[in-house]
């Protein structure tokens, strides 16, 4: 089964059409405008903690804390499952937490 496969006899409706919520409040142009969380941090240790993250982890942290999106909303934007986003988010927080514990008095 493919998402673009027609599900009506006239071919006007696909599985993908059923999955997309036209009332969604996720605006990709606004979300992908390039802001990075590093530009908003004043604490040098927290900035260093952010810089230890993988690109995927930084992306999730940016969406969660800079854009204020939930893991479900991030999953929609990134075309991933909510579970995958939650796993990346959790790993990012654990990595930052470990860095902060090791580098603060």
mmCIF file with all atom_site columns, C-alpha atoms in Angstrom:
data_model
loop_
_atom_site.group_PDB
_atom_site.id
_atom_site.type_symbol
_atom_site.label_atom_id
_atom_site.label_alt_id
_atom_site.label_comp_id
_atom_site.label_asym_id
_atom_site.label_entity_id
_atom_site.label_seq_id
_atom_site.pdbx_PDB_ins_code
_atom_site.Cartn_x
_atom_site.Cartn_y
_atom_site.Cartn_z
_atom_site.occupancy
_atom_site.B_iso_or_equiv
_atom_site.pdbx_formal_charge
_atom_site.auth_seq_id
_atom_site.auth_comp_id
_atom_site.auth_asym_id
_atom_site.auth_atom_id
_atom_site.pdbx_PDB_model_num
ATOM 1   C CA . UNK A 1 1   ? 0.000   0.000  0.000  1.00 0.00 ? 1   UNK A CA 1
ATOM 2   C CA . UNK A 1 2   ? 1.235   3.469  -0.850 1.00 0.00 ? 2   UNK A CA 1
ATOM 3   C CA . UNK A 1 3   ? -0.067  6.711  0.564  1.00 0.00 ? 3   UNK A CA 1
ATOM 4   C CA . UNK A 1 4   ? -0.728  8.107  -2.910 1.00 0.00 ? 4   UNK A CA 1
ATOM 5   C CA . UNK A 1 5   ? -2.898  5.141  -3.924 1.00 0.00 ? 5   UNK A CA 1
ATOM 6   C CA . UNK A 1 6   ? -6.462  6.235  -4.852 1.00 0.00 ? 6   UNK A CA 1
ATOM 7   C CA . UNK A 1 7   ? -9.142  4.975  -2.486 1.00 0.00 ? 7   UNK A CA 1
ATOM 8   C CA . UNK A 1 8   ? -12.179 6.254  -4.373 1.00 0.00 ? 8   UNK A CA 1
ATOM 9   C CA . UNK A 1 9   ? -13.490 5.012  -7.705 1.00 0.00 ? 9   UNK A CA 1
ATOM 10  C CA . UNK A 1 10  ? -12.901 8.398  -9.367 1.00 0.00 ? 10  UNK A CA 1
ATOM 11  C CA . UNK A 1 11  ? -9.338  8.578  -8.025 1.00 0.00 ? 11  UNK A CA 1
ATOM 12  C CA . UNK A 1 12  ? -9.863  11.935 -6.292 1.00 0.00 ? 12  UNK A CA 1
ATOM 13  C CA . UNK A 1 13  ? -9.071  10.748 -2.750 1.00 0.00 ? 13  UNK A CA 1
ATOM 14  C CA . UNK A 1 14  ? -5.868  9.037  -1.551 1.00 0.00 ? 14  UNK A CA 1
ATOM 15  C CA . UNK A 1 15  ? -4.725  7.576  1.756  1.00 0.00 ? 15  UNK A CA 1
ATOM 16  C CA . UNK A 1 16  ? -2.479  10.611 2.131  1.00 0.00 ? 16  UNK A CA 1
ATOM 17  C CA . UNK A 1 17  ? -5.508  12.893 1.841  1.00 0.00 ? 17  UNK A CA 1
ATOM 18  C CA . UNK A 1 18  ? -7.032  11.060 4.787  1.00 0.00 ? 18  UNK A CA 1
ATOM 19  C CA . UNK A 1 19  ? -3.923  11.554 6.943  1.00 0.00 ? 19  UNK A CA 1
ATOM 20  C CA . UNK A 1 20  ? -3.438  15.278 6.380  1.00 0.00 ? 20  UNK A CA 1
ATOM 21  C CA . UNK A 1 21  ? -5.351  17.555 8.708  1.00 0.00 ? 21  UNK A CA 1
ATOM 22  C CA . UNK A 1 22  ? -6.179  20.740 6.772  1.00 0.00 ? 22  UNK A CA 1
ATOM 23  C CA . UNK A 1 23  ? -7.050  22.437 10.079 1.00 0.00 ? 23  UNK A CA 1
ATOM 24  C CA . UNK A 1 24  ? -3.555  21.833 11.453 1.00 0.00 ? 24  UNK A CA 1
ATOM 25  C CA . UNK A 1 25  ? -1.843  24.824 13.016 1.00 0.00 ? 25  UNK A CA 1
ATOM 26  C CA . UNK A 1 26  ? 1.659   23.691 12.015 1.00 0.00 ? 26  UNK A CA 1
ATOM 27  C CA . UNK A 1 27  ? 3.038   26.222 9.526  1.00 0.00 ? 27  UNK A CA 1
ATOM 28  C CA . UNK A 1 28  ? 6.224   24.809 8.005  1.00 0.00 ? 28  UNK A CA 1
ATOM 29  C CA . UNK A 1 29  ? 7.467   28.084 6.518  1.00 0.00 ? 29  UNK A CA 1
ATOM 30  C CA . UNK A 1 30  ? 7.411   29.702 9.960  1.00 0.00 ? 30  UNK A CA 1
ATOM 31  C CA . UNK A 1 31  ? 8.956   26.694 11.695 1.00 0.00 ? 31  UNK A CA 1
ATOM 32  C CA . UNK A 1 32  ? 11.808  26.242 9.264  1.00 0.00 ? 32  UNK A CA 1
ATOM 33  C CA . UNK A 1 33  ? 12.962  29.875 9.247  1.00 0.00 ? 33  UNK A CA 1
ATOM 34  C CA . UNK A 1 34  ? 16.438  29.015 10.522 1.00 0.00 ? 34  UNK A CA 1
ATOM 35  C CA . UNK A 1 35  ? 16.493  30.150 14.161 1.00 0.00 ? 35  UNK A CA 1
ATOM 36  C CA . UNK A 1 36  ? 18.894  28.127 16.271 1.00 0.00 ? 36  UNK A CA 1
ATOM 37  C CA . UNK A 1 37  ? 18.743  27.846 20.043 1.00 0.00 ? 37  UNK A CA 1
ATOM 38  C CA . UNK A 1 38  ? 22.469  28.569 20.351 1.00 0.00 ? 38  UNK A CA 1
ATOM 39  C CA . UNK A 1 39  ? 21.776  32.196 19.449 1.00 0.00 ? 39  UNK A CA 1
ATOM 40  C CA . UNK A 1 40  ? 19.491  32.624 22.467 1.00 0.00 ? 40  UNK A CA 1
ATOM 41  C CA . UNK A 1 41  ? 21.688  31.182 25.221 1.00 0.00 ? 41  UNK A CA 1
ATOM 42  C CA . UNK A 1 42  ? 23.641  33.417 27.559 1.00 0.00 ? 42  UNK A CA 1
ATOM 43  C CA . UNK A 1 43  ? 25.000  30.724 29.884 1.00 0.00 ? 43  UNK A CA 1
ATOM 44  C CA . UNK A 1 44  ? 28.305  29.485 28.405 1.00 0.00 ? 44  UNK A CA 1
ATOM 45  C CA . UNK A 1 45  ? 28.051  26.078 30.080 1.00 0.00 ? 45  UNK A CA 1
ATOM 46  C CA . UNK A 1 46  ? 24.536  25.503 28.739 1.00 0.00 ? 46  UNK A CA 1
ATOM 47  C CA . UNK A 1 47  ? 25.733  26.578 25.296 1.00 0.00 ? 47  UNK A CA 1
ATOM 48  C CA . UNK A 1 48  ? 28.575  24.058 25.497 1.00 0.00 ? 48  UNK A CA 1
ATOM 49  C CA . UNK A 1 49  ? 26.061  21.392 26.526 1.00 0.00 ? 49  UNK A CA 1
ATOM 50  C CA . UNK A 1 50  ? 23.911  22.178 23.472 1.00 0.00 ? 50  UNK A CA 1
ATOM 51  C CA . UNK A 1 51  ? 26.976  21.986 21.233 1.00 0.00 ? 51  UNK A CA 1
ATOM 52  C CA . UNK A 1 52  ? 27.580  18.365 22.342 1.00 0.00 ? 52  UNK A CA 1
ATOM 53  C CA . UNK A 1 53  ? 24.288  17.266 20.758 1.00 0.00 ? 53  UNK A CA 1
ATOM 54  C CA . UNK A 1 54  ? 24.011  15.532 17.407 1.00 0.00 ? 54  UNK A CA 1
ATOM 55  C CA . UNK A 1 55  ? 22.376  17.520 14.579 1.00 0.00 ? 55  UNK A CA 1
ATOM 56  C CA . UNK A 1 56  ? 19.188  15.465 14.976 1.00 0.00 ? 56  UNK A CA 1
ATOM 57  C CA . UNK A 1 57  ? 19.108  16.128 18.739 1.00 0.00 ? 57  UNK A CA 1
ATOM 58  C CA . UNK A 1 58  ? 19.694  19.866 18.186 1.00 0.00 ? 58  UNK A CA 1
ATOM 59  C CA . UNK A 1 59  ? 16.866  19.949 15.680 1.00 0.00 ? 59  UNK A CA 1
ATOM 60  C CA . UNK A 1 60  ? 14.431  18.410 18.168 1.00 0.00 ? 60  UNK A CA 1
ATOM 61  C CA . UNK A 1 61  ? 15.627  20.705 20.983 1.00 0.00 ? 61  UNK A CA 1
ATOM 62  C CA . UNK A 1 62  ? 15.198  23.736 18.688 1.00 0.00 ? 62  UNK A CA 1
ATOM 63  C CA . UNK A 1 63  ? 11.630  22.780 17.840 1.00 0.00 ? 63  UNK A CA 1
ATOM 64  C CA . UNK A 1 64  ? 10.762  21.921 21.447 1.00 0.00 ? 64  UNK A CA 1
ATOM 65  C CA . UNK A 1 65  ? 12.275  24.877 23.287 1.00 0.00 ? 65  UNK A CA 1
ATOM 66  C CA . UNK A 1 66  ? 12.636  27.611 20.692 1.00 0.00 ? 66  UNK A CA 1
ATOM 67  C CA . UNK A 1 67  ? 9.435   26.978 18.753 1.00 0.00 ? 67  UNK A CA 1
ATOM 68  C CA . UNK A 1 68  ? 7.473   25.499 21.666 1.00 0.00 ? 68  UNK A CA 1
ATOM 69  C CA . UNK A 1 69  ? 6.298   22.388 19.816 1.00 0.00 ? 69  UNK A CA 1
ATOM 70  C CA . UNK A 1 70  ? 5.270   19.129 21.432 1.00 0.00 ? 70  UNK A CA 1
ATOM 71  C CA . UNK A 1 71  ? 6.922   15.860 20.411 1.00 0.00 ? 71  UNK A CA 1
ATOM 72  C CA . UNK A 1 72  ? 3.800   15.047 18.365 1.00 0.00 ? 72  UNK A CA 1
ATOM 73  C CA . UNK A 1 73  ? 4.012   18.361 16.515 1.00 0.00 ? 73  UNK A CA 1
ATOM 74  C CA . UNK A 1 74  ? 7.749   17.900 15.936 1.00 0.00 ? 74  UNK A CA 1
ATOM 75  C CA . UNK A 1 75  ? 7.049   14.442 14.528 1.00 0.00 ? 75  UNK A CA 1
ATOM 76  C CA . UNK A 1 76  ? 4.585   15.965 12.070 1.00 0.00 ? 76  UNK A CA 1
ATOM 77  C CA . UNK A 1 77  ? 7.092   18.590 10.915 1.00 0.00 ? 77  UNK A CA 1
ATOM 78  C CA . UNK A 1 78  ? 9.936   16.066 10.565 1.00 0.00 ? 78  UNK A CA 1
ATOM 79  C CA . UNK A 1 79  ? 7.741   13.311 9.108  1.00 0.00 ? 79  UNK A CA 1
ATOM 80  C CA . UNK A 1 80  ? 8.795   10.943 11.910 1.00 0.00 ? 80  UNK A CA 1
ATOM 81  C CA . UNK A 1 81  ? 6.848   8.996  14.495 1.00 0.00 ? 81  UNK A CA 1
ATOM 82  C CA . UNK A 1 82  ? 6.123   10.605 17.838 1.00 0.00 ? 82  UNK A CA 1
ATOM 83  C CA . UNK A 1 83  ? 7.967   7.746  19.523 1.00 0.00 ? 83  UNK A CA 1
ATOM 84  C CA . UNK A 1 84  ? 11.115  8.390  17.459 1.00 0.00 ? 84  UNK A CA 1
ATOM 85  C CA . UNK A 1 85  ? 11.029  12.094 18.299 1.00 0.00 ? 85  UNK A CA 1
ATOM 86  C CA . UNK A 1 86  ? 10.458  11.370 21.990 1.00 0.00 ? 86  UNK A CA 1
ATOM 87  C CA . UNK A 1 87  ? 13.454  9.017  22.026 1.00 0.00 ? 87  UNK A CA 1
ATOM 88  C CA . UNK A 1 88  ? 15.727  11.633 20.414 1.00 0.00 ? 88  UNK A CA 1
ATOM 89  C CA . UNK A 1 89  ? 14.385  14.320 22.788 1.00 0.00 ? 89  UNK A CA 1
ATOM 90  C CA . UNK A 1 90  ? 15.015  12.149 25.847 1.00 0.00 ? 90  UNK A CA 1
ATOM 91  C CA . UNK A 1 91  ? 18.549  11.255 24.712 1.00 0.00 ? 91  UNK A CA 1
ATOM 92  C CA . UNK A 1 92  ? 19.317  14.953 24.095 1.00 0.00 ? 92  UNK A CA 1
ATOM 93  C CA . UNK A 1 93  ? 18.167  15.909 27.598 1.00 0.00 ? 93  UNK A CA 1
ATOM 94  C CA . UNK A 1 94  ? 20.121  13.037 29.147 1.00 0.00 ? 94  UNK A CA 1
ATOM 95  C CA . UNK A 1 95  ? 23.273  14.038 27.248 1.00 0.00 ? 95  UNK A CA 1
ATOM 96  C CA . UNK A 1 96  ? 22.926  17.678 28.265 1.00 0.00 ? 96  UNK A CA 1
ATOM 97  C CA . UNK A 1 97  ? 22.201  16.713 31.862 1.00 0.00 ? 97  UNK A CA 1
ATOM 98  C CA . UNK A 1 98  ? 25.319  14.528 32.012 1.00 0.00 ? 98  UNK A CA 1
ATOM 99  C CA . UNK A 1 99  ? 27.426  17.328 30.523 1.00 0.00 ? 99  UNK A CA 1
ATOM 100 C CA . UNK A 1 100 ? 26.074  19.857 33.029 1.00 0.00 ? 100 UNK A CA 1
ATOM 101 C CA . UNK A 1 101 ? 26.672  17.515 35.995 1.00 0.00 ? 101 UNK A CA 1
ATOM 102 C CA . UNK A 1 102 ? 30.272  16.974 34.888 1.00 0.00 ? 102 UNK A CA 1
ATOM 103 C CA . UNK A 1 103 ? 30.986  20.640 34.205 1.00 0.00 ? 103 UNK A CA 1
ATOM 104 C CA . UNK A 1 104 ? 29.368  22.508 37.075 1.00 0.00 ? 104 UNK A CA 1
ATOM 105 C CA . UNK A 1 105 ? 30.426  22.834 40.664 1.00 0.00 ? 105 UNK A CA 1
#
